[in-house]
C-alpha cells in the first residue's frame, strides 16, 4: 500500500490511489454485439414502443426466470410502484420503512396516499414486523416491504400481519432481482412485487422496472393502467398513465438476462474479497449474504461504528471520496428527514430510533462488473489504513474544519 503516513492521504495533500473515479452503481453490461444486433433489427422494424416484440419477449423471459404467472414491464421502478399501488386500490395510509430510497415513499405521496414510516430491525435493515401493528389505523390499507440490499425482508411475518388486518402486501423488490427466499425467487410473494431495472441495479434495462404477480385480474388491470387505461382503440376504462417500457430497454434486458449468471459470479467474487479483507477491522462490519439462497451480491454494505473506529462514517466517506472511491451513504438520512415528510412530521425520528442509528452508520462500496479484484484490495487497504489511524485522522480533520 502506498500510504506510509496520514499525510499520504489525498485529503491531507497526498496522491490518490485511483486516477479515475470508482462509482457505486456502474452498470453491468451483457454482450455488446448482441445488443447492437437487436438495435439494428429494431430500427429496421420501426417499432419502438407500445408492446413491441422485444417487450413481449422480455416479459415472457422474466416470467420463466422467476417462475411467476405475470410480468408487466414498466418504464421505471417508481412508476411501477405507483401503478401497482393504484391497481391494488390502495389509499389512505400505507406502512413503509423510512430506511429506503425516497422513491418508495414518493410513489405513495404522489397519489396522496400517506406513507407511514415504520422502524427497521437494525440487524437486517428491514421493516420490523413487530412494530407494524402499532402503526395500523382505520385508514391503513397496505404494507410495503422493501427487500433492501437484495436480502428478503421478513416475508412470513409481514404476510401474517397483512392477513390479520386484511391489508394488501406489496414488496419493493428493486434490489432483489435474481435473489431467492426459501428457494423461491423473489417476485413470488405478497399481492405483487415491483422491480427496478435502473442502470445502477444488478440487472438493468437502462431505465426500467416491472410488476410481477400471480393474480390474473391484477395483471390485466396493471397492463391497462400502464397504457393510459386503453382497452383497445378509442376505449379507456381506467385512469391510466404512460408506464410503457420501450423496445431499446427491453433489448438491453434481453441482452443482460443472458449474462446474469456471469454478473453474479463477478459480484460474488468482489463480495468475498471485501468480506475477507474487511471482516477483522475493528468497528467495521460488512453485511453478510446467505449463501444457501440465490443472491445478486450487488450491494457491499458496511456499518461503521464510530466508538470503535475513532472516526465517523462521514469522515471515512470524505477520505474515500478524496481517494476517488465514491462510496455512498444509502439511505441517509432516511425518508422521514426529507421533504415533504420532514415538514409534515418533524418529530418522526423519535419513533424511528433504529432507522436513525443505521442511516448514520451505513456506507455502500463500489462493486459490479466494472470493479476488479485489485480495486477491491486497494479500497480495503485504504479503509484499513484510515481506521488503524482513526483517532489521528479524526483529530486532524476536526482541526481543519475548525480552521
Ligand atoms: N425503490 C428502491 C428501494 C430503490 O433503490 C429505487 C431506486 C427505486 C425504488 C426506484 O426505482 P427507479 O425508478 O430508479 O427504477 C440511484 C438510482 O437512480 C436509483 O434507481 C436507485 N434506486 C438508487 C438507490 O440509486 P442516485 O440518486 O443515488 O443516483 P446517482 O445519479 O447518484 O447514480 C448512482 C451512481 O451510479 C453514481 O455514482 C454514478 C453511477 N452511474 C449512474 C448511472 C445512471 C453510472 O455509473 N452510470 C449510469 O448510467 O439514485
Short mmCIF file of C-alpha atoms and ligand atoms in Angstrom, two decimals:
data_model
loop_
_atom_site.label_atom_id
_atom_site.label_comp_id
_atom_site.label_asym_id
_atom_site.label_seq_id
_atom_site.Cartn_x
_atom_site.Cartn_y
_atom_site.Cartn_z
CA UNK A 1 0.00 0.00 0.00
CA UNK A 2 1.18 3.40 -0.99
CA UNK A 3 0.21 5.23 2.19
CA UNK A 4 3.01 5.36 4.76
CA UNK A 5 1.62 8.09 6.97
CA UNK A 6 -1.60 10.04 7.15
CA UNK A 7 -0.08 12.90 5.18
CA UNK A 8 -0.10 10.47 2.21
CA UNK A 9 -3.90 10.56 2.23
CA UNK A 10 -5.21 12.84 -0.53
CA UNK A 11 -7.30 14.73 1.97
CA UNK A 12 -4.03 15.85 3.67
CA UNK A 13 -2.14 16.52 0.41
CA UNK A 14 -1.12 13.04 -0.87
CA UNK A 15 -1.77 11.41 -4.26
CA UNK A 16 -4.99 9.49 -4.95
CA UNK A 17 -4.85 5.69 -5.07
CA UNK A 18 -7.19 5.76 -8.08
CA UNK A 19 -6.71 8.10 -11.03
CA UNK A 20 -10.30 7.61 -12.17
CA UNK A 21 -13.38 7.79 -10.01
CA UNK A 22 -14.73 4.46 -8.79
CA UNK A 23 -18.53 4.70 -8.62
CA UNK A 24 -21.15 2.73 -6.77
CA UNK A 25 -23.72 1.62 -9.35
CA UNK A 26 -21.68 1.35 -12.55
CA UNK A 27 -23.97 -0.56 -14.96
CA UNK A 28 -23.46 -4.27 -15.67
CA UNK A 29 -23.43 -4.81 -19.43
CA UNK A 30 -24.00 -8.09 -21.28
CA UNK A 31 -22.90 -8.99 -24.82
CA UNK A 32 -22.47 -5.67 -26.64
CA UNK A 33 -22.72 -7.13 -30.16
CA UNK A 34 -25.92 -8.95 -29.31
CA UNK A 35 -27.44 -5.71 -28.06
CA UNK A 36 -26.34 -3.80 -31.18
CA UNK A 37 -27.81 -6.50 -33.43
CA UNK A 38 -31.11 -6.19 -31.61
CA UNK A 39 -30.96 -2.41 -32.02
CA UNK A 40 -30.39 -2.76 -35.76
CA UNK A 41 -33.40 -5.05 -36.10
CA UNK A 42 -35.47 -2.62 -34.06
CA UNK A 43 -34.54 0.26 -36.36
CA UNK A 44 -35.35 -1.81 -39.45
CA UNK A 45 -38.68 -2.80 -37.93
CA UNK A 46 -39.56 0.79 -36.93
CA UNK A 47 -41.38 -0.42 -33.83
CA UNK A 48 -40.02 1.39 -30.78
CA UNK A 49 -42.63 1.17 -28.04
CA UNK A 50 -46.23 0.14 -27.18
CA UNK A 51 -45.95 -3.61 -26.51
CA UNK A 52 -43.34 -4.21 -29.18
CA UNK A 53 -41.88 -7.67 -29.84
CA UNK A 54 -38.86 -7.18 -27.54
CA UNK A 55 -41.04 -6.12 -24.62
CA UNK A 56 -43.27 -9.16 -25.14
CA UNK A 57 -40.26 -11.49 -25.31
CA UNK A 58 -38.69 -9.80 -22.29
CA UNK A 59 -41.83 -10.25 -20.20
CA UNK A 60 -42.03 -13.91 -21.23
CA UNK A 61 -38.40 -14.50 -20.23
CA UNK A 62 -38.89 -12.80 -16.85
CA UNK A 63 -41.94 -14.96 -16.19
CA UNK A 64 -39.87 -18.07 -16.92
CA UNK A 65 -36.85 -16.90 -14.93
CA UNK A 66 -38.84 -16.03 -11.80
CA UNK A 67 -41.48 -18.74 -12.05
CA UNK A 68 -44.32 -16.20 -11.72
CA UNK A 69 -47.54 -16.03 -13.69
CA UNK A 70 -47.42 -12.45 -14.96
CA UNK A 71 -44.80 -9.80 -15.64
CA UNK A 72 -45.72 -6.33 -16.82
CA UNK A 73 -42.65 -4.40 -17.96
CA UNK A 74 -42.74 -0.72 -16.95
CA UNK A 75 -40.65 2.35 -17.82
CA UNK A 76 -39.05 2.53 -14.35
CA UNK A 77 -39.40 1.21 -10.81
CA UNK A 78 -41.05 4.33 -9.39
CA UNK A 79 -43.90 4.31 -11.92
CA UNK A 80 -44.19 0.54 -11.41
CA UNK A 81 -44.74 1.14 -7.67
CA UNK A 82 -47.34 3.82 -8.41
CA UNK A 83 -49.25 1.66 -10.85
CA UNK A 84 -49.18 -1.41 -8.61
CA UNK A 85 -50.45 0.67 -5.67
CA UNK A 86 -53.29 2.13 -7.70
CA UNK A 87 -54.24 -1.17 -9.30
CA UNK A 88 -54.44 -2.74 -5.84
CA UNK A 89 -56.89 0.01 -4.84
CA UNK A 90 -54.70 1.28 -2.01
CA UNK A 91 -55.47 4.62 -0.40
CA UNK A 92 -55.35 6.36 3.00
CA UNK A 93 -52.18 5.18 4.73
CA UNK A 94 -49.57 2.61 3.83
CA UNK A 95 -46.91 1.41 6.23
CA UNK A 96 -43.40 1.62 4.78
CA UNK A 97 -39.85 1.67 6.10
CA UNK A 98 -38.19 5.08 6.18
CA UNK A 99 -34.85 3.39 5.52
CA UNK A 100 -35.32 3.06 1.76
CA UNK A 101 -34.80 5.06 -1.42
CA UNK A 102 -37.06 8.10 -1.50
CA UNK A 103 -38.98 6.66 -4.49
CA UNK A 104 -40.70 4.12 -2.22
CA UNK A 105 -42.32 6.92 -0.21
CA UNK A 106 -42.81 9.31 -3.13
CA UNK A 107 -44.69 6.71 -5.17
CA UNK A 108 -47.39 6.91 -2.47
CA UNK A 109 -47.36 10.61 -1.64
CA UNK A 110 -47.56 11.35 -5.39
CA UNK A 111 -51.00 9.72 -5.22
CA UNK A 112 -51.87 11.49 -1.97
CA UNK A 113 -51.55 8.29 -0.01
CA UNK A 114 -49.72 8.84 3.28
CA UNK A 115 -46.57 6.79 3.80
CA UNK A 116 -46.48 5.92 7.49
CA UNK A 117 -42.86 5.32 8.39
CA UNK A 118 -42.10 2.24 10.41
CA UNK A 119 -38.80 1.47 12.11
CA UNK A 120 -36.42 -1.21 10.92
CA UNK A 121 -34.67 -4.03 12.70
CA UNK A 122 -31.05 -2.87 12.96
CA UNK A 123 -29.81 -6.44 12.36
CA UNK A 124 -31.49 -6.82 8.98
CA UNK A 125 -32.09 -3.18 7.88
CA UNK A 126 -35.67 -4.29 7.06
CA UNK A 127 -39.06 -3.05 8.25
CA UNK A 128 -39.72 -4.54 11.68
CA UNK A 129 -42.95 -6.59 11.65
CA UNK A 130 -43.16 -6.35 15.45
CA UNK A 131 -43.57 -2.56 15.23
CA UNK A 132 -46.05 -2.55 12.35
CA UNK A 133 -49.12 -3.49 14.40
CA UNK A 134 -48.73 -0.33 16.50
CA UNK A 135 -48.87 1.82 13.36
CA UNK A 136 -52.09 0.41 11.93
CA UNK A 137 -55.06 2.81 11.98
CA UNK A 138 -58.55 2.64 10.41
CA UNK A 139 -57.03 4.41 7.36
CA UNK A 140 -54.33 1.78 6.76
CA UNK A 141 -54.83 -0.19 3.54
CA UNK A 142 -51.48 -1.81 2.94
CA UNK A 143 -47.89 -2.62 3.85
CA UNK A 144 -44.85 -2.08 1.66
CA UNK A 145 -41.94 -4.37 2.47
CA UNK A 146 -38.59 -3.46 0.88
CA UNK A 147 -36.05 -6.21 0.18
CA UNK A 148 -33.21 -3.84 0.98
CA UNK A 149 -29.78 -4.83 -0.39
CA UNK A 150 -31.43 -7.80 -2.13
CA UNK A 151 -31.95 -9.63 1.14
CA UNK A 152 -35.60 -10.62 1.58
CA UNK A 153 -37.45 -8.85 4.37
CA UNK A 154 -39.41 -10.95 6.87
CA UNK A 155 -41.96 -12.13 4.31
CA UNK A 156 -43.72 -14.62 6.59
CA UNK A 157 -44.23 -12.18 9.49
CA UNK A 158 -45.39 -9.41 7.15
CA UNK A 159 -47.82 -11.79 5.43
CA UNK A 160 -49.28 -12.73 8.81
CA UNK A 161 -49.85 -9.11 9.87
CA UNK A 162 -51.34 -8.29 6.46
CA UNK A 163 -53.71 -11.25 6.71
CA UNK A 164 -54.72 -10.47 10.30
CA UNK A 165 -55.69 -6.87 9.45
CA UNK A 166 -56.91 -7.53 5.91
CA UNK A 167 -54.21 -5.34 4.36
CA UNK A 168 -52.61 -5.63 0.94
CA UNK A 169 -48.94 -6.54 0.89
CA UNK A 170 -46.67 -5.17 -1.80
CA UNK A 171 -42.93 -5.68 -2.00
CA UNK A 172 -40.49 -3.15 -3.34
CA UNK A 173 -38.03 -5.67 -4.75
CA UNK A 174 -35.93 -3.05 -6.57
CA UNK A 175 -32.71 -4.51 -5.14
CA UNK A 176 -33.62 -8.16 -5.28
CA UNK A 177 -33.77 -9.29 -8.89
CA UNK A 178 -32.15 -12.72 -9.08
CA UNK A 179 -32.46 -13.40 -5.33
CA UNK A 180 -34.45 -16.13 -3.62
CA UNK A 181 -36.22 -16.77 -0.33
CA UNK A 182 -36.51 -20.37 0.88
CA UNK A 183 -35.52 -21.45 -2.62
CA UNK A 184 -38.30 -19.47 -4.32
CA UNK A 185 -37.40 -16.48 -6.45
CA UNK A 186 -38.21 -13.02 -5.12
CA UNK A 187 -41.16 -11.93 -7.24
CA UNK A 188 -43.44 -14.68 -5.95
CA UNK A 189 -44.54 -13.08 -2.69
CA UNK A 190 -47.30 -10.76 -1.44
CA UNK A 191 -50.03 -9.43 -3.73
CA UNK A 192 -47.37 -8.25 -6.16
CA UNK A 193 -43.69 -7.38 -6.27
CA UNK A 194 -42.02 -4.49 -8.03
CA UNK A 195 -38.55 -4.43 -9.57
CA UNK A 196 -36.38 -1.57 -10.70
CA UNK A 197 -34.14 -2.20 -13.69
CA UNK A 198 -32.40 1.17 -13.41
CA UNK A 199 -28.84 1.48 -14.78
CA UNK A 200 -27.41 1.17 -11.26
CA UNK A 201 -29.22 -2.06 -10.47
CA UNK A 202 -27.73 -5.56 -10.65
CA UNK A 203 -29.82 -6.16 -13.76
CA UNK A 204 -30.60 -3.11 -15.88
CA UNK A 205 -32.62 -2.05 -18.90
CA UNK A 206 -31.08 1.49 -18.86
CA UNK A 207 -34.26 2.72 -17.15
CA UNK A 208 -36.95 0.20 -16.43
CA UNK A 209 -38.95 -1.81 -13.99
CA UNK A 210 -41.66 -4.43 -13.73
CA UNK A 211 -44.60 -5.54 -11.66
CA UNK A 212 -44.88 -9.30 -11.21
CA UNK A 213 -47.86 -11.13 -9.75
CA UNK A 214 -49.78 -14.39 -9.83
CA UNK A 215 -53.11 -12.54 -9.72
CA UNK A 216 -54.77 -12.62 -13.18
CA UNK A 217 -57.18 -9.73 -12.58
CA UNK A 218 -54.49 -7.53 -11.08
CA UNK A 219 -52.19 -8.24 -14.02
CA UNK A 220 -54.90 -7.25 -16.53
CA UNK A 221 -55.55 -4.02 -14.63
CA UNK A 222 -51.85 -3.10 -14.43
CA UNK A 223 -51.39 -3.80 -18.13
CA UNK A 224 -54.24 -1.42 -18.97
CA UNK A 225 -53.13 1.23 -16.48
CA UNK A 226 -49.61 1.41 -17.83
CA UNK A 227 -51.11 2.27 -21.26
CA UNK A 228 -53.36 5.19 -20.21
CA UNK A 229 -56.19 2.78 -19.39
CA UNK A 230 -56.81 1.92 -23.05
CA UNK A 231 -58.70 -1.33 -23.62
CA UNK A 232 -58.43 -1.42 -27.40
CA UNK A 233 -58.67 1.50 -29.81
CA UNK A 234 -60.65 4.53 -28.60
CA UNK A 235 -61.81 2.90 -25.38
CA UNK A 236 -60.43 3.99 -22.00
CA UNK A 237 -61.74 2.10 -18.97
CA UNK A 238 -59.45 3.23 -16.11
CA UNK A 239 -57.40 6.19 -15.10
CA UNK A 240 -54.02 5.27 -16.51
CA UNK A 241 -50.62 6.70 -17.15
CA UNK A 242 -47.74 6.18 -19.54
CA UNK A 243 -45.72 3.44 -17.88
CA UNK A 244 -44.65 1.59 -21.03
CA UNK A 245 -41.21 0.15 -21.42
CA UNK A 246 -39.59 0.99 -24.76
CA UNK A 247 -38.03 -1.51 -27.15
CA UNK A 248 -34.42 -0.38 -26.61
CA UNK A 249 -34.79 -1.02 -22.87
CA UNK A 250 -36.33 -4.42 -23.49
CA UNK A 251 -33.46 -5.27 -25.86
CA UNK A 252 -30.99 -4.33 -23.14
CA UNK A 253 -32.96 -6.52 -20.75
CA UNK A 254 -32.88 -9.47 -23.15
CA UNK A 255 -29.14 -8.99 -23.60
CA UNK A 256 -28.41 -8.71 -19.89
CA UNK A 257 -30.61 -11.67 -18.97
CA UNK A 258 -28.23 -13.87 -20.96
CA UNK A 259 -25.29 -12.72 -18.84
CA UNK A 260 -26.96 -12.72 -15.47
CA UNK A 261 -25.02 -15.71 -14.13
CA UNK A 262 -21.72 -14.05 -15.09
CA UNK A 263 -22.76 -10.86 -13.25
CA UNK A 264 -23.41 -12.93 -10.14
CA UNK A 265 -20.03 -14.65 -10.36
CA UNK A 266 -18.20 -11.30 -10.52
CA UNK A 267 -20.29 -9.68 -7.80
CA UNK A 268 -19.78 -12.69 -5.57
CA UNK A 269 -16.03 -12.65 -6.16
CA UNK A 270 -15.93 -8.96 -5.18
CA UNK A 271 -18.12 -9.54 -2.13
CA UNK A 272 -15.94 -12.41 -0.91
CA UNK A 273 -12.83 -10.34 -1.43
CA UNK A 274 -14.30 -7.41 0.53
CA UNK A 275 -15.54 -9.79 3.18
CA UNK A 276 -12.19 -11.46 3.76
CA UNK A 277 -10.25 -8.18 3.79
CA UNK A 278 -12.62 -6.14 5.96
CA UNK A 279 -14.00 -8.60 8.43
CA UNK A 280 -11.30 -8.17 11.05
CA UNK A 281 -11.17 -4.37 11.08
CA UNK A 282 -12.35 -3.02 14.41
CA UNK A 283 -15.59 -1.07 14.12
CA UNK A 284 -16.25 -2.07 10.51
CA UNK A 285 -18.99 -4.61 9.94
CA UNK A 286 -19.77 -5.93 6.49
CA UNK A 287 -23.30 -7.05 5.78
CA UNK A 288 -23.42 -10.78 5.01
CA UNK A 289 -25.44 -12.68 2.43
CA UNK A 290 -26.93 -16.12 2.99
CA UNK A 291 -25.04 -18.34 0.54
CA UNK A 292 -27.79 -21.00 0.73
CA UNK A 293 -30.08 -18.70 -1.23
CA UNK A 294 -29.67 -17.18 -4.68
CA UNK A 295 -28.10 -13.75 -4.29
CA UNK A 296 -27.06 -10.98 -6.65
CA UNK A 297 -24.39 -9.62 -4.26
CA UNK A 298 -24.95 -6.15 -5.73
CA UNK A 299 -24.51 -4.18 -2.51
CA UNK A 300 -21.37 -4.08 -0.42
CA UNK A 301 -22.70 -2.56 2.78
CA UNK A 302 -20.60 -1.53 5.74
CA UNK A 303 -21.67 -0.37 9.16
CA UNK A 304 -19.15 1.99 10.69
CA UNK A 305 -19.14 2.05 14.48
CA UNK A 306 -17.50 5.32 15.42
CA UNK A 307 -16.98 4.26 19.04
CA UNK A 308 -14.53 1.63 17.74
CA UNK A 309 -13.06 3.22 14.62
CA UNK A 310 -12.37 6.58 16.26
CA UNK A 311 -13.83 8.40 13.28
CA UNK A 312 -17.35 8.76 11.95
CA UNK A 313 -18.82 7.20 8.85
CA UNK A 314 -18.98 10.67 7.31
CA UNK A 315 -15.29 11.33 7.86
CA UNK A 316 -14.38 7.95 6.41
CA UNK A 317 -16.57 8.83 3.43
CA UNK A 318 -14.75 12.13 3.00
CA UNK A 319 -11.37 10.40 2.98
CA UNK A 320 -12.57 7.76 0.49
CA UNK A 321 -14.03 10.36 -1.87
CA UNK A 322 -10.75 12.24 -1.88
CA UNK A 323 -9.07 8.97 -2.99
CA UNK A 324 -11.65 8.75 -5.85
CA UNK A 325 -13.61 5.96 -4.15
CA UNK A 326 -17.13 7.35 -4.44
CA UNK A 327 -18.77 5.32 -1.68
CA UNK A 328 -22.42 6.27 -0.93
CA UNK A 329 -24.48 6.77 2.23
CA UNK A 330 -27.55 4.86 1.08
CA UNK A 331 -30.17 5.58 2.61
CA UNK A 332 -29.13 8.61 4.59
CA UNK A 333 -30.83 10.48 6.24
CA UNK A 334 -33.97 8.30 5.93
CA UNK A 335 -37.12 9.36 4.04
CA UNK A 336 -38.64 10.91 7.19
CA UNK A 337 -35.87 13.54 7.18
CA UNK A 338 -36.52 14.54 3.57
CA UNK A 339 -39.24 16.79 2.16
CA UNK A 340 -42.18 16.85 2.24
CA UNK A 341 -42.14 14.28 5.05
CA UNK A 342 -39.86 16.18 7.42
CA UNK A 343 -42.23 19.17 7.34
CA UNK A 344 -45.33 17.02 7.79
CA UNK A 345 -43.86 15.13 10.77
CA UNK A 346 -40.82 16.94 12.14
CA UNK A 347 -40.57 14.58 15.11
CA UNK A 348 -40.94 11.31 13.21
CA UNK A 349 -37.38 10.37 14.14
CA UNK A 350 -38.48 9.78 17.74
CA UNK A 351 -40.38 6.71 16.55
CA UNK A 352 -37.54 5.57 14.29
CA UNK A 353 -34.51 5.08 16.55
CA UNK A 354 -33.08 2.10 14.67
CA UNK A 355 -33.53 3.82 11.31
CA UNK A 356 -31.66 6.86 12.59
CA UNK A 357 -28.88 4.70 14.00
CA UNK A 358 -28.37 2.68 10.83
CA UNK A 359 -28.74 5.65 8.45
CA UNK A 360 -25.82 7.26 10.29
CA UNK A 361 -23.61 4.18 10.06
CA UNK A 362 -24.08 2.73 6.60
CA UNK A 363 -21.65 3.02 3.74
CA UNK A 364 -22.08 1.40 0.33
CA UNK A 365 -18.90 0.50 -1.58
CA UNK A 366 -18.31 0.08 -5.34
CA UNK A 367 -18.83 -3.31 -6.92
CA UNK A 368 -20.21 -4.75 -10.16
CA UNK A 369 -18.60 -5.97 -13.34
CA UNK A 370 -16.52 -2.80 -13.78
CA UNK A 371 -14.77 -3.30 -10.44
CA UNK A 372 -11.68 -5.53 -10.48
CA UNK A 373 -10.31 -7.57 -7.58
CA UNK A 374 -7.24 -5.32 -7.47
CA UNK A 375 -9.58 -2.32 -6.99
CA UNK A 376 -11.29 -4.08 -4.11
CA UNK A 377 -7.92 -4.84 -2.50
CA UNK A 378 -6.88 -1.19 -2.76
CA UNK A 379 -10.19 0.08 -1.37
CA UNK A 380 -9.88 -2.30 1.59
CA UNK A 381 -6.30 -1.20 2.21
CA UNK A 382 -7.35 2.43 2.34
CA UNK A 383 -10.17 1.61 4.77
CA UNK A 384 -7.83 -0.46 6.97
CA UNK A 385 -5.22 2.28 6.95
CA UNK A 386 -7.72 5.01 7.81
CA UNK A 387 -9.33 3.02 10.61
CA UNK A 388 -5.95 1.98 12.06
CA UNK A 389 -5.12 5.68 12.20
CA UNK A 390 -8.71 6.63 13.02
CA UNK A 391 -8.08 8.80 16.05
CA UNK A 392 -5.32 10.80 14.39
CA UNK A 393 -7.25 11.20 11.10
CA UNK A 394 -10.29 12.29 13.06
CA UNK A 395 -8.37 14.88 15.08
CA UNK A 396 -6.72 16.34 12.03
CA UNK A 397 -9.98 16.51 10.06
CA UNK A 398 -11.73 18.15 13.03
CA UNK A 399 -8.90 20.67 13.41
CA UNK A 400 -9.04 21.53 9.70
CA UNK A 401 -12.82 22.01 9.81
CA UNK A 402 -12.44 24.46 12.74
CA UNK A 403 -9.80 26.49 10.90
N1 LIG B 1 -37.09 1.52 -4.57
C1 LIG B 1 -35.82 1.34 -4.20
C2 LIG B 1 -35.55 0.57 -2.96
C3 LIG B 1 -34.78 1.84 -4.98
O1 LIG B 1 -33.49 1.66 -4.60
C4 LIG B 1 -35.08 2.54 -6.16
C5 LIG B 1 -34.02 3.10 -6.98
C6 LIG B 1 -36.44 2.68 -6.52
C7 LIG B 1 -37.42 2.16 -5.69
C8 LIG B 1 -36.87 3.40 -7.76
O2 LIG B 1 -36.53 2.72 -8.95
P1 LIG B 1 -36.28 3.57 -10.31
O3 LIG B 1 -37.45 4.46 -10.52
O4 LIG B 1 -34.99 4.34 -10.14
O5 LIG B 1 -36.18 2.49 -11.35
C9 LIG B 1 -29.74 5.78 -7.66
C10 LIG B 1 -30.68 5.33 -8.76
O6 LIG B 1 -31.00 6.42 -9.63
C11 LIG B 1 -31.94 4.72 -8.26
O7 LIG B 1 -32.50 4.00 -9.32
C12 LIG B 1 -31.67 3.76 -7.12
N2 LIG B 1 -32.86 3.24 -6.52
C13 LIG B 1 -30.86 4.45 -6.05
C14 LIG B 1 -30.52 3.52 -4.92
O8 LIG B 1 -29.65 4.90 -6.60
P2 LIG B 1 -28.92 8.17 -7.03
O9 LIG B 1 -29.64 9.45 -6.83
O10 LIG B 1 -28.01 7.70 -5.98
O11 LIG B 1 -28.25 8.14 -8.49
P3 LIG B 1 -26.86 8.73 -8.99
O12 LIG B 1 -27.15 9.54 -10.20
O13 LIG B 1 -26.14 9.37 -7.88
O14 LIG B 1 -26.11 7.44 -9.51
C15 LIG B 1 -25.57 6.50 -8.60
C16 LIG B 1 -24.18 6.10 -9.05
O15 LIG B 1 -24.24 5.30 -10.20
C17 LIG B 1 -23.27 7.26 -9.37
O16 LIG B 1 -22.16 7.14 -8.52
C18 LIG B 1 -22.85 7.08 -10.82
C19 LIG B 1 -23.29 5.69 -11.20
N3 LIG B 1 -23.93 5.64 -12.52
C20 LIG B 1 -25.22 6.06 -12.66
C21 LIG B 1 -25.84 5.98 -13.88
C22 LIG B 1 -27.26 6.45 -14.02
C23 LIG B 1 -23.22 5.15 -13.61
O17 LIG B 1 -22.04 4.81 -13.47
N4 LIG B 1 -23.85 5.06 -14.83
C24 LIG B 1 -25.13 5.45 -15.00
O18 LIG B 1 -25.67 5.32 -16.12
O19 LIG B 1 -30.07 7.06 -7.23
#
